[in-house]
Coordinates of C-alpha atoms and ligand atoms in Angstrom, one line a residue:
X1 CA -67.2 70.0 41.3
X2 CA -67.1 67.2 38.8
X3 CA -63.7 66.6 37.3
X4 CA -63.9 67.0 33.6
X5 CA -61.1 65.4 31.7
X6 CA -62.8 63.6 28.9
X7 CA -60.4 60.7 28.8
X8 CA -62.1 59.2 25.7
X9 CA -62.0 62.5 23.7
X10 CA -58.5 63.0 24.8
X11 CA -57.2 59.7 23.5
X12 CA -59.0 60.2 20.2
X13 CA -57.6 63.7 19.8
X14 CA -54.2 62.6 20.7
X15 CA -54.3 59.8 18.1
X16 CA -55.6 62.2 15.4
X17 CA -53.0 64.8 16.1
X18 CA -50.2 62.3 16.3
X19 CA -51.1 60.8 12.9
X20 CA -51.0 64.1 11.2
X21 CA -47.8 65.3 12.9
X22 CA -45.5 63.8 10.3
X23 CA -47.3 65.7 7.5
X24 CA -46.4 69.1 8.9
X25 CA -43.3 71.2 9.7
X26 CA -44.8 73.3 12.5
X27 CA -47.7 73.3 14.9
X28 CA -49.8 76.4 15.6
X29 CA -51.0 76.0 19.1
X30 CA -54.0 78.3 19.7
X31 CA -54.7 79.4 23.2
X32 CA -57.2 82.0 24.3
X33 CA -55.3 85.3 25.2
X34 CA -57.7 85.8 28.2
X35 CA -56.7 82.4 29.6
X36 CA -53.4 81.3 28.0
X37 CA -52.9 78.7 30.7
X38 CA -56.4 77.4 31.3
X39 CA -57.1 77.0 27.6
X40 CA -54.0 74.9 27.0
X41 CA -53.9 71.2 26.9
X42 CA -51.3 70.3 29.6
X43 CA -50.1 67.3 27.5
X44 CA -49.3 69.3 24.4
X45 CA -45.6 68.7 24.7
X46 CA -46.2 65.1 25.1
X47 CA -48.4 64.9 22.1
X48 CA -46.3 66.9 19.6
X49 CA -42.9 66.0 20.8
X50 CA -40.0 67.9 19.2
X51 CA -42.1 69.5 16.5
X52 CA -41.5 73.2 16.2
X53 CA -44.4 75.2 17.7
X54 CA -45.7 78.7 17.5
X55 CA -48.2 79.7 20.2
X56 CA -51.0 82.0 18.9
X57 CA -52.8 83.9 21.6
X58 CA -56.3 84.2 20.0
X59 CA -59.0 86.8 20.6
X60 CA -56.3 89.2 21.8
X61 CA -58.8 92.0 21.3
X62 CA -60.8 90.7 24.2
X63 CA -57.8 90.3 26.6
X64 CA -56.0 92.8 28.8
X65 CA -53.2 94.1 26.5
X66 CA -50.7 94.6 29.2
X67 CA -51.3 91.0 30.4
X68 CA -50.9 89.7 26.9
X69 CA -47.5 91.4 26.7
X70 CA -46.5 89.7 30.0
X71 CA -47.7 86.4 28.6
X72 CA -45.7 86.7 25.4
X73 CA -42.6 87.5 27.6
X74 CA -43.4 84.5 29.8
X75 CA -43.6 82.1 26.9
X76 CA -40.4 83.7 25.4
X77 CA -38.5 83.1 28.7
X78 CA -39.5 79.4 28.6
X79 CA -38.2 79.2 25.0
X80 CA -41.5 79.4 23.1
X81 CA -42.4 81.9 20.6
X82 CA -45.8 83.4 21.0
X83 CA -47.8 86.1 19.2
X84 CA -51.1 87.8 19.8
X85 CA -53.7 87.7 17.1
X86 CA -57.2 88.8 16.3
X87 CA -58.6 86.7 13.6
X88 CA -61.7 88.8 13.2
X89 CA -59.9 92.0 12.4
X90 CA -56.9 90.1 10.9
X91 CA -54.3 91.7 13.2
X92 CA -51.1 89.9 13.9
X93 CA -51.7 87.3 11.2
X94 CA -48.9 88.5 8.9
X95 CA -46.5 87.6 11.7
X96 CA -47.4 84.0 11.6
X97 CA -45.4 83.3 8.4
X98 CA -42.5 85.6 9.6
X99 CA -42.0 83.7 12.8
X100 CA -42.6 80.3 11.2
X101 CA -39.8 81.0 8.9
X102 CA -37.6 81.9 11.8
X103 CA -38.5 78.8 13.7
X104 CA -37.9 76.6 10.6
X105 CA -34.8 78.3 9.3
X106 CA -32.5 75.4 10.2
X107 CA -34.7 72.8 8.6
X108 CA -35.1 74.8 5.4
X109 CA -31.4 75.6 5.3
X110 CA -30.7 71.9 5.5
X111 CA -33.1 71.2 2.7
X112 CA -31.4 73.9 0.6
X113 CA -28.0 72.4 1.4
X114 CA -29.2 69.1 0.1
X115 CA -29.7 70.7 -3.3
X116 CA -33.4 71.7 -3.0
X117 CA -33.0 75.1 -4.5
X118 CA -36.6 76.2 -4.0
X119 CA -37.8 74.9 -0.7
X120 CA -41.5 74.2 -0.6
X121 CA -44.1 76.1 1.4
X122 CA -44.2 75.7 5.1
X123 CA -46.7 73.1 6.2
X124 CA -48.6 73.7 9.4
X125 CA -51.4 72.3 11.5
X126 CA -53.6 74.3 13.8
X127 CA -54.5 72.7 17.2
X128 CA -56.5 74.0 20.2
X129 CA -59.4 73.4 22.5
X130 CA -63.0 73.9 21.3
X131 CA -64.1 77.5 20.7
X132 CA -60.5 78.9 20.8
X133 CA -60.9 80.3 17.3
X134 CA -59.5 77.5 15.0
X135 CA -62.0 77.8 12.3
X136 CA -62.1 81.6 12.3
X137 CA -58.3 81.7 11.8
X138 CA -58.4 79.1 9.1
X139 CA -61.2 80.9 7.3
X140 CA -59.4 84.3 7.6
X141 CA -56.1 82.9 6.3
X142 CA -57.8 80.9 3.6
X143 CA -60.0 83.7 2.2
X144 CA -58.1 84.7 -0.8
X145 CA -57.0 81.2 -1.8
X146 CA -60.3 79.4 -1.7
X147 CA -61.3 81.3 -4.8
X148 CA -58.1 80.4 -6.5
X149 CA -58.2 76.7 -5.8
X150 CA -61.8 76.7 -7.0
X151 CA -60.7 77.7 -10.5
X152 CA -58.5 74.6 -10.8
X153 CA -60.6 71.5 -11.8
X154 CA -60.1 68.6 -9.5
X155 CA -58.1 70.5 -6.9
X156 CA -60.9 71.2 -4.5
X157 CA -62.0 67.6 -4.2
X158 CA -58.6 66.2 -3.2
X159 CA -57.6 69.3 -1.3
X160 CA -56.0 68.6 2.0
X161 CA -54.0 71.7 2.2
X162 CA -55.1 75.3 2.3
X163 CA -52.7 77.6 0.6
X164 CA -52.0 80.9 2.4
X165 CA -50.0 83.0 0.0
X166 CA -46.9 81.3 -1.5
X167 CA -45.2 80.5 1.7
X168 CA -47.7 78.6 3.9
X169 CA -50.0 75.6 3.5
X170 CA -52.4 74.7 6.3
X171 CA -53.9 71.3 7.0
X172 CA -57.6 71.9 6.3
X173 CA -58.8 70.2 9.5
X174 CA -57.5 71.5 12.8
X175 CA -56.6 69.2 15.7
X176 CA -59.0 69.5 18.6
X177 CA -57.4 69.3 22.0
X178 CA -59.3 69.3 25.4
X179 CA -58.7 71.4 28.4
X180 CA -58.0 69.7 31.7
X181 CA -59.7 71.1 34.7
X182 CA -59.2 69.2 37.8
X183 CA -58.5 72.6 39.2
X184 CA -61.7 74.5 40.0
X185 CA -60.3 77.9 39.0
X186 CA -59.5 76.5 35.5
X187 CA -63.1 75.4 35.1
X188 CA -64.5 78.8 36.1
X189 CA -62.1 80.6 33.8
X190 CA -63.0 78.3 30.9
X191 CA -66.7 79.0 31.7
X192 CA -66.3 82.8 31.9
X193 CA -64.7 82.9 28.5
X194 CA -67.3 80.6 27.0
X195 CA -64.9 77.7 26.3
X196 CA -67.2 75.2 28.1
X197 CA -70.9 74.8 28.3
X198 CA -72.7 76.6 31.1
X199 CA -74.4 73.4 32.2
X200 CA -71.1 71.8 33.3
X201 CA -70.7 74.1 36.3
X202 CA -73.2 75.9 38.5
X203 CA -74.2 79.3 37.0
X204 CA -74.2 81.1 40.3
X205 CA -70.8 79.6 41.2
X206 CA -69.4 80.9 37.9
X207 CA -70.8 84.4 38.5
X208 CA -69.6 84.5 42.0
X209 CA -66.1 83.5 40.8
X210 CA -66.3 86.3 38.2
X211 CA -67.4 88.9 40.7
X212 CA -64.7 88.0 43.2
X213 CA -62.1 88.0 40.4
X214 CA -63.1 91.4 39.2
X215 CA -63.2 92.8 42.7
X216 CA -59.6 91.6 43.2
X217 CA -58.2 92.5 39.8
X218 CA -60.4 95.0 38.0
X219 CA -62.4 96.7 40.9
X220 CA -63.0 100.1 39.1
X221 CA -64.6 98.4 36.2
X222 CA -66.8 96.3 38.4
X223 CA -67.9 99.3 40.5
X224 CA -68.5 101.4 37.5
X225 CA -70.5 99.0 35.5
X226 CA -72.9 98.0 38.4
X227 CA -72.7 101.2 40.5
X228 CA -71.3 99.2 43.4
X229 CA -69.7 100.7 46.5
X230 CA -66.3 99.3 47.5
X231 CA -66.0 96.4 49.9
X232 CA -69.5 95.0 49.4
X233 CA -70.2 91.3 50.1
X234 CA -71.0 89.0 47.1
X235 CA -74.6 88.5 48.1
X236 CA -75.0 92.3 48.3
X237 CA -73.5 92.6 44.8
X238 CA -76.0 90.1 43.5
X239 CA -78.9 92.1 45.1
X240 CA -77.6 95.4 43.8
X241 CA -76.9 94.1 40.3
X242 CA -80.2 92.1 40.1
X243 CA -82.4 95.0 41.1
X244 CA -80.4 97.5 39.0
X245 CA -80.9 95.4 35.9
X246 CA -84.4 94.1 36.6
X247 CA -83.5 90.4 37.3
X248 CA -86.4 89.9 39.6
X249 CA -88.9 87.2 40.5
X250 CA -92.7 87.6 40.7
X251 CA -92.7 89.0 44.2
X252 CA -90.0 91.6 43.3
X253 CA -87.2 89.6 44.9
X254 CA -83.9 89.3 43.1
X255 CA -83.6 86.2 40.9
X256 CA -80.1 85.0 41.5
X257 CA -80.0 82.6 38.5
X258 CA -81.0 85.4 36.2
X259 CA -78.5 87.8 37.8
X260 CA -75.8 85.1 37.5
X261 CA -76.6 84.7 33.8
X262 CA -76.5 88.5 33.2
X263 CA -73.1 88.8 35.0
X264 CA -71.6 86.0 32.9
X265 CA -73.1 87.4 29.7
X266 CA -71.7 90.8 30.5
X267 CA -68.2 89.4 31.2
X268 CA -68.2 87.4 27.9
X269 CA -69.5 90.3 25.9
X270 CA -66.7 92.6 27.2
X271 CA -69.1 94.9 29.0
X272 CA -66.5 95.0 31.7
X273 CA -63.8 95.7 29.2
X274 CA -61.0 93.4 28.0
X275 CA -60.0 90.9 30.7
X276 CA -57.3 88.4 31.3
X277 CA -58.0 85.7 33.9
X278 CA -54.7 83.8 33.9
X279 CA -51.5 85.2 35.3
X280 CA -48.1 84.2 34.2
X281 CA -46.2 82.1 36.9
Ligands
GTP301 N1 -63.3 88.8 19.4 C1 -62.8 87.8 18.7 N2 -63.6 86.7 18.6 C2 -63.0 85.6 17.9 C3 -61.7 85.6 17.4 N3 -61.5 84.4 16.8 C4 -62.6 83.7 17.0 N4 -63.6 84.4 17.6 C5 -64.9 84.0 18.0 O1 -64.9 82.9 18.8 C6 -65.9 81.9 18.6 C7 -65.3 80.5 18.3 O2 -64.5 80.6 17.2 P1 -64.3 79.3 16.2 O3 -63.4 79.7 15.1 O4 -65.6 78.7 15.8 O5 -63.5 78.3 17.2 P2 -63.1 76.8 17.0 O6 -61.8 76.6 17.8 O7 -63.0 76.5 15.5 O8 -64.3 76.0 17.7 P3 -64.7 74.5 17.6 O9 -65.2 74.3 16.2 O10 -65.7 74.4 18.7 O11 -63.5 73.6 17.9 C8 -66.7 82.5 17.4 O12 -67.8 83.1 17.9 C9 -65.7 83.5 16.7 O13 -66.3 84.5 16.1 C10 -60.9 86.8 17.6 O14 -59.7 86.9 17.2 N5 -61.5 87.8 18.3

């Protein structure tokens, strides 16, 4: 497998995030709740230094709820606050300000002590890998306020901050980070959740990985969806799924590429239920 590390992209992203770092009080690090580890940039600590950070597990509606709880505990144990969100439905979003206030209490207390009676709103920047849900979250949080700022002449043009209620201001452009996947498994997990283009890895390899993963961790769902018996070899699974779902070639033989595409599509579309591919520790 080709090692994808995008050194050029990485350096650019790092520069951009570093430049904006001094403008904000806190970083919202978005990771995909289905792959909280694989969707992280392993250099995040290095990039943001001592800046307070809240981890937001996005697309929590698509992840295994029990696993999401374990992940939140895991982050908590390592001293990082994490919360699960669903930006489409808006769940978990009210917790963002609440926990930001907790994480920034000392800083704002210091500001108050210096005589600033009314501390300003919290300033935050969203960072995360492509497709993790940055824009969806910004749009969801900004919804009410876009109309408000539109009514103030001159404001929209110069706007660099998006107001979220009275307490929060978001930098309007998120920081894009890149996943690192020297590790094959990380690559497959990114592919199965749609974080990287299908063309980067071999389709059949991605589907095989998906089937084996499901067999190991969610066997009932796999067997039920595709009417598979237990303990069937992967090739047999492909044959069964391909014929069941009509992924056939001219001569009636199973088309493995089409079958692979279907399996990947099913997994991404939650046809096998909410799934989590990364395990804490
Ligand atoms: N189910 C679900 N889907 C989500 C959620 N948040 C985002 N999405 C979907 O995930 C896809 C990517 O979301 P974006 O907000 O465009 O992600 P992004 O990080 O801004 O992506 P880039 O612009 O590529 O950096 C879209 O199809 C969204 O609808 C969520 O909480 N739940």
